[in-house]
């Protein structure tokens, strides 16, 4: 059995106010009216290894 004493769960359809702070959040489907981001990479990409990068801060799209 896993130790569940430090696990937080959300039971319900929405978070009305607050912050989620995590190093990684995996989302299958995202529906949002507004997303704030500096740089977006392809799935599995990073600043040193990507095939597509959208740099919103500098208005650039990189495709390798």
mmCIF file as gemmi writes it, N, C-alpha and C atoms, coordinates in Angstrom:
data_model
loop_
_atom_site.group_PDB
_atom_site.id
_atom_site.type_symbol
_atom_site.label_atom_id
_atom_site.label_alt_id
_atom_site.label_comp_id
_atom_site.label_asym_id
_atom_site.label_entity_id
_atom_site.label_seq_id
_atom_site.pdbx_PDB_ins_code
_atom_site.Cartn_x
_atom_site.Cartn_y
_atom_site.Cartn_z
_atom_site.occupancy
_atom_site.B_iso_or_equiv
_atom_site.pdbx_formal_charge
_atom_site.auth_seq_id
_atom_site.auth_asym_id
_atom_site.pdbx_PDB_model_num
ATOM 1 N N . UNK Axp A 1 ? 0.827 -1.197 0 1 0 ? 1 A 1
ATOM 2 C CA . UNK Axp A 1 ? 0 0 0 1 0 ? 1 A 1
ATOM 3 C C . UNK Axp A 1 ? 0.867 1.255 0 1 0 ? 1 A 1
ATOM 4 N N . UNK Axp A 2 ? 0.416 2.251 -0.736 1 0 ? 2 A 1
ATOM 5 C CA . UNK Axp A 2 ? 1.144 3.515 -0.79 1 0 ? 2 A 1
ATOM 6 C C . UNK Axp A 2 ? 0.765 4.395 0.386 1 0 ? 2 A 1
ATOM 7 N N . UNK Axp A 3 ? 1.723 5.202 0.841 1 0 ? 3 A 1
ATOM 8 C CA . UNK Axp A 3 ? 1.461 6.189 1.885 1 0 ? 3 A 1
ATOM 9 C C . UNK Axp A 3 ? 0.686 7.343 1.271 1 0 ? 3 A 1
ATOM 10 N N . UNK Axp A 4 ? -0.553 7.538 1.658 1 0 ? 4 A 1
ATOM 11 C CA . UNK Axp A 4 ? -1.411 8.567 1.085 1 0 ? 4 A 1
ATOM 12 C C . UNK Axp A 4 ? -1.55 9.78 2.01 1 0 ? 4 A 1
ATOM 13 N N . UNK Axp A 5 ? -0.703 9.9 3.032 1 0 ? 5 A 1
ATOM 14 C CA . UNK Axp A 5 ? -0.862 10.977 4.008 1 0 ? 5 A 1
ATOM 15 C C . UNK Axp A 5 ? -0.529 12.355 3.441 1 0 ? 5 A 1
ATOM 16 N N . UNK Axp A 6 ? 0.286 12.435 2.381 1 0 ? 6 A 1
ATOM 17 C CA . UNK Axp A 6 ? 0.658 13.727 1.809 1 0 ? 6 A 1
ATOM 18 C C . UNK Axp A 6 ? 0.052 13.962 0.434 1 0 ? 6 A 1
ATOM 19 N N . UNK Axp A 7 ? -1.049 13.298 0.108 1 0 ? 7 A 1
ATOM 20 C CA . UNK Axp A 7 ? -1.686 13.414 -1.195 1 0 ? 7 A 1
ATOM 21 C C . UNK Axp A 7 ? -2.847 14.389 -1.107 1 0 ? 7 A 1
ATOM 22 N N . UNK Axp A 8 ? -2.908 15.312 -2.061 1 0 ? 8 A 1
ATOM 23 C CA . UNK Axp A 8 ? -4.02 16.243 -2.148 1 0 ? 8 A 1
ATOM 24 C C . UNK Axp A 8 ? -4.885 15.855 -3.333 1 0 ? 8 A 1
ATOM 25 N N . UNK Axp A 9 ? -6.171 15.785 -3.131 1 0 ? 9 A 1
ATOM 26 C CA . UNK Axp A 9 ? -7.087 15.476 -4.217 1 0 ? 9 A 1
ATOM 27 C C . UNK Axp A 9 ? -8.109 16.593 -4.355 1 0 ? 9 A 1
ATOM 28 N N . UNK Axp A 10 ? -8.635 16.75 -5.563 1 0 ? 10 A 1
ATOM 29 C CA . UNK Axp A 10 ? -9.694 17.711 -5.831 1 0 ? 10 A 1
ATOM 30 C C . UNK Axp A 10 ? -10.897 16.912 -6.285 1 0 ? 10 A 1
ATOM 31 N N . UNK Axp A 11 ? -11.979 17.022 -5.566 1 0 ? 11 A 1
ATOM 32 C CA . UNK Axp A 11 ? -13.193 16.286 -5.898 1 0 ? 11 A 1
ATOM 33 C C . UNK Axp A 11 ? -14.25 17.299 -6.3 1 0 ? 11 A 1
ATOM 34 N N . UNK Axp A 12 ? -14.454 17.451 -7.597 1 0 ? 12 A 1
ATOM 35 C CA . UNK Axp A 12 ? -15.42 18.429 -8.067 1 0 ? 12 A 1
ATOM 36 C C . UNK Axp A 12 ? -15.078 18.886 -9.463 1 0 ? 12 A 1
ATOM 37 N N . UNK Axp A 13 ? -15.932 19.713 -10.03 1 0 ? 13 A 1
ATOM 38 C CA . UNK Axp A 13 ? -15.783 20.124 -11.406 1 0 ? 13 A 1
ATOM 39 C C . UNK Axp A 13 ? -14.904 21.322 -11.639 1 0 ? 13 A 1
ATOM 40 N N . UNK Axp A 14 ? -14.547 22.082 -10.591 1 0 ? 14 A 1
ATOM 41 C CA . UNK Axp A 14 ? -13.765 23.284 -10.848 1 0 ? 14 A 1
ATOM 42 C C . UNK Axp A 14 ? -13.033 23.762 -9.597 1 0 ? 14 A 1
ATOM 43 N N . UNK Axp A 15 ? -12.021 24.565 -9.855 1 0 ? 15 A 1
ATOM 44 C CA . UNK Axp A 15 ? -11.334 25.295 -8.797 1 0 ? 15 A 1
ATOM 45 C C . UNK Axp A 15 ? -11.766 26.747 -8.976 1 0 ? 15 A 1
ATOM 46 N N . UNK Axp A 16 ? -12.396 27.335 -7.987 1 0 ? 16 A 1
ATOM 47 C CA . UNK Axp A 16 ? -12.945 28.676 -8.161 1 0 ? 16 A 1
ATOM 48 C C . UNK Axp A 16 ? -11.904 29.767 -7.971 1 0 ? 16 A 1
ATOM 49 N N . UNK Axp A 17 ? -10.964 29.574 -7.092 1 0 ? 17 A 1
ATOM 50 C CA . UNK Axp A 17 ? -9.898 30.544 -6.889 1 0 ? 17 A 1
ATOM 51 C C . UNK Axp A 17 ? -8.711 29.838 -6.258 1 0 ? 17 A 1
ATOM 52 N N . UNK Axp A 18 ? -7.508 30.318 -6.557 1 0 ? 18 A 1
ATOM 53 C CA . UNK Axp A 18 ? -6.336 29.7 -5.963 1 0 ? 18 A 1
ATOM 54 C C . UNK Axp A 18 ? -5.241 29.475 -6.979 1 0 ? 18 A 1
ATOM 55 N N . UNK Axp A 19 ? -4.218 28.783 -6.571 1 0 ? 19 A 1
ATOM 56 C CA . UNK Axp A 19 ? -3.042 28.547 -7.393 1 0 ? 19 A 1
ATOM 57 C C . UNK Axp A 19 ? -2.656 27.079 -7.319 1 0 ? 19 A 1
ATOM 58 N N . UNK Axp A 20 ? -2.297 26.524 -8.47 1 0 ? 20 A 1
ATOM 59 C CA . UNK Axp A 20 ? -1.705 25.189 -8.517 1 0 ? 20 A 1
ATOM 60 C C . UNK Axp A 20 ? -0.238 25.383 -8.853 1 0 ? 20 A 1
ATOM 61 N N . UNK Axp A 21 ? 0.644 24.963 -7.987 1 0 ? 21 A 1
ATOM 62 C CA . UNK Axp A 21 ? 2.083 25.131 -8.177 1 0 ? 21 A 1
ATOM 63 C C . UNK Axp A 21 ? 2.709 23.746 -8.288 1 0 ? 21 A 1
ATOM 64 N N . UNK Axp A 22 ? 3.226 23.439 -9.487 1 0 ? 22 A 1
ATOM 65 C CA . UNK Axp A 22 ? 3.821 22.125 -9.702 1 0 ? 22 A 1
ATOM 66 C C . UNK Axp A 22 ? 4.909 22.231 -10.751 1 0 ? 22 A 1
ATOM 67 N N . UNK Axp A 23 ? 5.891 21.368 -10.673 1 0 ? 23 A 1
ATOM 68 C CA . UNK Axp A 23 ? 6.96 21.378 -11.674 1 0 ? 23 A 1
ATOM 69 C C . UNK Axp A 23 ? 6.479 20.776 -12.989 1 0 ? 23 A 1
ATOM 70 N N . UNK Axp A 24 ? 5.541 19.847 -12.933 1 0 ? 24 A 1
ATOM 71 C CA . UNK Axp A 24 ? 4.994 19.213 -14.134 1 0 ? 24 A 1
ATOM 72 C C . UNK Axp A 24 ? 3.501 19.005 -13.931 1 0 ? 24 A 1
ATOM 73 N N . UNK Axp A 25 ? 2.72 19.412 -14.918 1 0 ? 25 A 1
ATOM 74 C CA . UNK Axp A 25 ? 1.286 19.141 -14.929 1 0 ? 25 A 1
ATOM 75 C C . UNK Axp A 25 ? 0.974 18.501 -16.278 1 0 ? 25 A 1
ATOM 76 N N . UNK Axp A 26 ? 0.473 17.287 -16.274 1 0 ? 26 A 1
ATOM 77 C CA . UNK Axp A 26 ? 0.12 16.586 -17.505 1 0 ? 26 A 1
ATOM 78 C C . UNK Axp A 26 ? -1.373 16.744 -17.755 1 0 ? 26 A 1
ATOM 79 N N . UNK Axp A 27 ? -1.718 17.305 -18.916 1 0 ? 27 A 1
ATOM 80 C CA . UNK Axp A 27 ? -3.116 17.554 -19.267 1 0 ? 27 A 1
ATOM 81 C C . UNK Axp A 27 ? -3.387 16.937 -20.634 1 0 ? 27 A 1
ATOM 82 N N . UNK Axp A 28 ? -4.418 16.129 -20.732 1 0 ? 28 A 1
ATOM 83 C CA . UNK Axp A 28 ? -4.77 15.507 -22.005 1 0 ? 28 A 1
ATOM 84 C C . UNK Axp A 28 ? -5.489 16.494 -22.908 1 0 ? 28 A 1
ATOM 85 N N . UNK Axp A 29 ? -6.456 17.2 -22.387 1 0 ? 29 A 1
ATOM 86 C CA . UNK Axp A 29 ? -7.221 18.195 -23.136 1 0 ? 29 A 1
ATOM 87 C C . UNK Axp A 29 ? -7.291 19.478 -22.325 1 0 ? 29 A 1
ATOM 88 N N . UNK Axp A 30 ? -7.09 20.614 -22.997 1 0 ? 30 A 1
ATOM 89 C CA . UNK Axp A 30 ? -7.132 21.906 -22.318 1 0 ? 30 A 1
ATOM 90 C C . UNK Axp A 30 ? -8.081 22.82 -23.065 1 0 ? 30 A 1
ATOM 91 N N . UNK Axp A 31 ? -9.017 23.396 -22.365 1 0 ? 31 A 1
ATOM 92 C CA . UNK Axp A 31 ? -9.942 24.364 -22.935 1 0 ? 31 A 1
ATOM 93 C C . UNK Axp A 31 ? -9.85 25.615 -22.074 1 0 ? 31 A 1
ATOM 94 N N . UNK Axp A 32 ? -9.324 26.708 -22.648 1 0 ? 32 A 1
ATOM 95 C CA . UNK Axp A 32 ? -9.12 27.921 -21.863 1 0 ? 32 A 1
ATOM 96 C C . UNK Axp A 32 ? -9.403 29.144 -22.718 1 0 ? 32 A 1
ATOM 97 N N . UNK Axp A 33 ? -9.922 30.168 -22.1 1 0 ? 33 A 1
ATOM 98 C CA . UNK Axp A 33 ? -10.149 31.432 -22.792 1 0 ? 33 A 1
ATOM 99 C C . UNK Axp A 33 ? -8.858 32.217 -22.954 1 0 ? 33 A 1
ATOM 100 N N . UNK Axp A 34 ? -7.918 32.037 -22.037 1 0 ? 34 A 1
ATOM 101 C CA . UNK Axp A 34 ? -6.665 32.792 -22.066 1 0 ? 34 A 1
ATOM 102 C C . UNK Axp A 34 ? -5.556 31.961 -21.437 1 0 ? 34 A 1
ATOM 103 N N . UNK Axp A 35 ? -4.4 31.915 -22.103 1 0 ? 35 A 1
ATOM 104 C CA . UNK Axp A 35 ? -3.231 31.223 -21.57 1 0 ? 35 A 1
ATOM 105 C C . UNK Axp A 35 ? -2.062 32.192 -21.638 1 0 ? 35 A 1
ATOM 106 N N . UNK Axp A 36 ? -1.36 32.386 -20.548 1 0 ? 36 A 1
ATOM 107 C CA . UNK Axp A 36 ? -0.163 33.225 -20.534 1 0 ? 36 A 1
ATOM 108 C C . UNK Axp A 36 ? 1.055 32.305 -20.576 1 0 ? 36 A 1
ATOM 109 N N . UNK Axp A 37 ? 1.917 32.523 -21.574 1 0 ? 37 A 1
ATOM 110 C CA . UNK Axp A 37 ? 3.103 31.684 -21.725 1 0 ? 37 A 1
ATOM 111 C C . UNK Axp A 37 ? 4.197 32.49 -22.402 1 0 ? 37 A 1
ATOM 112 N N . UNK Axp A 38 ? 5.432 32.192 -22.098 1 0 ? 38 A 1
ATOM 113 C CA . UNK Axp A 38 ? 6.566 32.83 -22.751 1 0 ? 38 A 1
ATOM 114 C C . UNK Axp A 38 ? 7.038 32.041 -23.955 1 0 ? 38 A 1
ATOM 115 N N . UNK Axp A 39 ? 7.272 30.735 -23.748 1 0 ? 39 A 1
ATOM 116 C CA . UNK Axp A 39 ? 7.76 29.857 -24.806 1 0 ? 39 A 1
ATOM 117 C C . UNK Axp A 39 ? 6.979 28.547 -24.739 1 0 ? 39 A 1
ATOM 118 N N . UNK Axp A 40 ? 6.57 28.044 -25.907 1 0 ? 40 A 1
ATOM 119 C CA . UNK Axp A 40 ? 5.87 26.767 -26.004 1 0 ? 40 A 1
ATOM 120 C C . UNK Axp A 40 ? 6.705 25.835 -26.871 1 0 ? 40 A 1
ATOM 121 N N . UNK Axp A 41 ? 6.969 24.614 -26.385 1 0 ? 41 A 1
ATOM 122 C CA . UNK Axp A 41 ? 7.726 23.605 -27.125 1 0 ? 41 A 1
ATOM 123 C C . UNK Axp A 41 ? 6.815 22.457 -27.531 1 0 ? 41 A 1
ATOM 124 N N . UNK Axp A 42 ? 7.215 21.702 -28.568 1 0 ? 42 A 1
ATOM 125 C CA . UNK Axp A 42 ? 6.492 20.497 -28.955 1 0 ? 42 A 1
ATOM 126 C C . UNK Axp A 42 ? 6.509 19.491 -27.807 1 0 ? 42 A 1
ATOM 127 N N . UNK Axp A 43 ? 5.642 18.49 -27.897 1 0 ? 43 A 1
ATOM 128 C CA . UNK Axp A 43 ? 5.576 17.452 -26.87 1 0 ? 43 A 1
ATOM 129 C C . UNK Axp A 43 ? 6.948 16.813 -26.698 1 0 ? 43 A 1
ATOM 130 N N . UNK Axp A 44 ? 7.423 16.763 -25.483 1 0 ? 44 A 1
ATOM 131 C CA . UNK Axp A 44 ? 8.728 16.18 -25.196 1 0 ? 44 A 1
ATOM 132 C C . UNK Axp A 44 ? 9.888 17.113 -25.453 1 0 ? 44 A 1
ATOM 133 N N . UNK Axp A 45 ? 9.626 18.309 -25.958 1 0 ? 45 A 1
ATOM 134 C CA . UNK Axp A 45 ? 10.691 19.258 -26.272 1 0 ? 45 A 1
ATOM 135 C C . UNK Axp A 45 ? 11.164 20.027 -25.049 1 0 ? 45 A 1
ATOM 136 N N . UNK Axp A 46 ? 12.312 20.659 -25.211 1 0 ? 46 A 1
ATOM 137 C CA . UNK Axp A 46 ? 12.884 21.498 -24.162 1 0 ? 46 A 1
ATOM 138 C C . UNK Axp A 46 ? 13.707 22.596 -24.834 1 0 ? 46 A 1
ATOM 139 N N . UNK Axp A 47 ? 14.294 23.473 -24.05 1 0 ? 47 A 1
ATOM 140 C CA . UNK Axp A 47 ? 15.062 24.578 -24.623 1 0 ? 47 A 1
ATOM 141 C C . UNK Axp A 47 ? 16.27 24.107 -25.435 1 0 ? 47 A 1
ATOM 142 N N . UNK Axp A 48 ? 16.774 22.917 -25.142 1 0 ? 48 A 1
ATOM 143 C CA . UNK Axp A 48 ? 17.938 22.413 -25.877 1 0 ? 48 A 1
ATOM 144 C C . UNK Axp A 48 ? 17.596 21.316 -26.886 1 0 ? 48 A 1
ATOM 145 N N . UNK Axp A 49 ? 16.365 20.826 -26.871 1 0 ? 49 A 1
ATOM 146 C CA . UNK Axp A 49 ? 15.994 19.719 -27.745 1 0 ? 49 A 1
ATOM 147 C C . UNK Axp A 49 ? 14.526 19.851 -28.136 1 0 ? 49 A 1
ATOM 148 N N . UNK Axp A 50 ? 14.255 20.39 -29.319 1 0 ? 50 A 1
ATOM 149 C CA . UNK Axp A 50 ? 12.88 20.552 -29.774 1 0 ? 50 A 1
ATOM 150 C C . UNK Axp A 50 ? 12.822 20.476 -31.286 1 0 ? 50 A 1
ATOM 151 N N . UNK Axp A 51 ? 11.63 20.191 -31.82 1 0 ? 51 A 1
ATOM 152 C CA . UNK Axp A 51 ? 11.415 20.257 -33.254 1 0 ? 51 A 1
ATOM 153 C C . UNK Axp A 51 ? 10.55 21.459 -33.62 1 0 ? 51 A 1
ATOM 154 N N . UNK Axp A 52 ? 9.802 21.992 -32.633 1 0 ? 52 A 1
ATOM 155 C CA . UNK Axp A 52 ? 9.037 23.213 -32.844 1 0 ? 52 A 1
ATOM 156 C C . UNK Axp A 52 ? 8.997 24.018 -31.555 1 0 ? 52 A 1
ATOM 157 N N . UNK Axp A 53 ? 9.234 25.306 -31.694 1 0 ? 53 A 1
ATOM 158 C CA . UNK Axp A 53 ? 9.258 26.213 -30.547 1 0 ? 53 A 1
ATOM 159 C C . UNK Axp A 53 ? 8.526 27.492 -30.943 1 0 ? 53 A 1
ATOM 160 N N . UNK Axp A 54 ? 7.572 27.913 -30.121 1 0 ? 54 A 1
ATOM 161 C CA . UNK Axp A 54 ? 6.887 29.18 -30.334 1 0 ? 54 A 1
ATOM 162 C C . UNK Axp A 54 ? 7.31 30.105 -29.212 1 0 ? 54 A 1
ATOM 163 N N . UNK Axp A 55 ? 8.074 31.125 -29.562 1 0 ? 55 A 1
ATOM 164 C CA . UNK Axp A 55 ? 8.593 32.09 -28.589 1 0 ? 55 A 1
ATOM 165 C C . UNK Axp A 55 ? 7.676 33.311 -28.608 1 0 ? 55 A 1
ATOM 166 N N . UNK Axp A 56 ? 6.723 33.332 -27.704 1 0 ? 56 A 1
ATOM 167 C CA . UNK Axp A 56 ? 5.742 34.406 -27.659 1 0 ? 56 A 1
ATOM 168 C C . UNK Axp A 56 ? 6.35 35.714 -27.158 1 0 ? 56 A 1
ATOM 169 N N . UNK Axp A 57 ? 7.373 35.618 -26.321 1 0 ? 57 A 1
ATOM 170 C CA . UNK Axp A 57 ? 8.021 36.832 -25.801 1 0 ? 57 A 1
ATOM 171 C C . UNK Axp A 57 ? 8.71 37.628 -26.9 1 0 ? 57 A 1
ATOM 172 N N . UNK Axp A 58 ? 9.301 36.923 -27.873 1 0 ? 58 A 1
ATOM 173 C CA . UNK Axp A 58 ? 10.065 37.594 -28.927 1 0 ? 58 A 1
ATOM 174 C C . UNK Axp A 58 ? 9.393 37.534 -30.3 1 0 ? 58 A 1
ATOM 175 N N . UNK Axp A 59 ? 8.189 36.947 -30.383 1 0 ? 59 A 1
ATOM 176 C CA . UNK Axp A 59 ? 7.455 36.877 -31.649 1 0 ? 59 A 1
ATOM 177 C C . UNK Axp A 59 ? 8.125 36.007 -32.692 1 0 ? 59 A 1
ATOM 178 N N . UNK Axp A 60 ? 8.648 34.849 -32.291 1 0 ? 60 A 1
ATOM 179 C CA . UNK Axp A 60 ? 9.372 33.965 -33.206 1 0 ? 60 A 1
ATOM 180 C C . UNK Axp A 60 ? 8.798 32.551 -33.169 1 0 ? 60 A 1
ATOM 181 N N . UNK Axp A 61 ? 8.819 31.896 -34.338 1 0 ? 61 A 1
ATOM 182 C CA . UNK Axp A 61 ? 8.452 30.472 -34.426 1 0 ? 61 A 1
ATOM 183 C C . UNK Axp A 61 ? 9.648 29.75 -35.045 1 0 ? 61 A 1
ATOM 184 N N . UNK Axp A 62 ? 10.136 28.718 -34.368 1 0 ? 62 A 1
ATOM 185 C CA . UNK Axp A 62 ? 11.268 27.925 -34.835 1 0 ? 62 A 1
ATOM 186 C C . UNK Axp A 62 ? 10.782 26.523 -35.165 1 0 ? 62 A 1
ATOM 187 N N . UNK Axp A 63 ? 11.041 26.063 -36.399 1 0 ? 63 A 1
ATOM 188 C CA . UNK Axp A 63 ? 10.701 24.701 -36.791 1 0 ? 63 A 1
ATOM 189 C C . UNK Axp A 63 ? 11.967 24.054 -37.349 1 0 ? 63 A 1
ATOM 190 N N . UNK Axp A 64 ? 12.357 22.938 -36.775 1 0 ? 64 A 1
ATOM 191 C CA . UNK Axp A 64 ? 13.578 22.228 -37.195 1 0 ? 64 A 1
ATOM 192 C C . UNK Axp A 64 ? 13.242 21.002 -37.996 1 0 ? 64 A 1
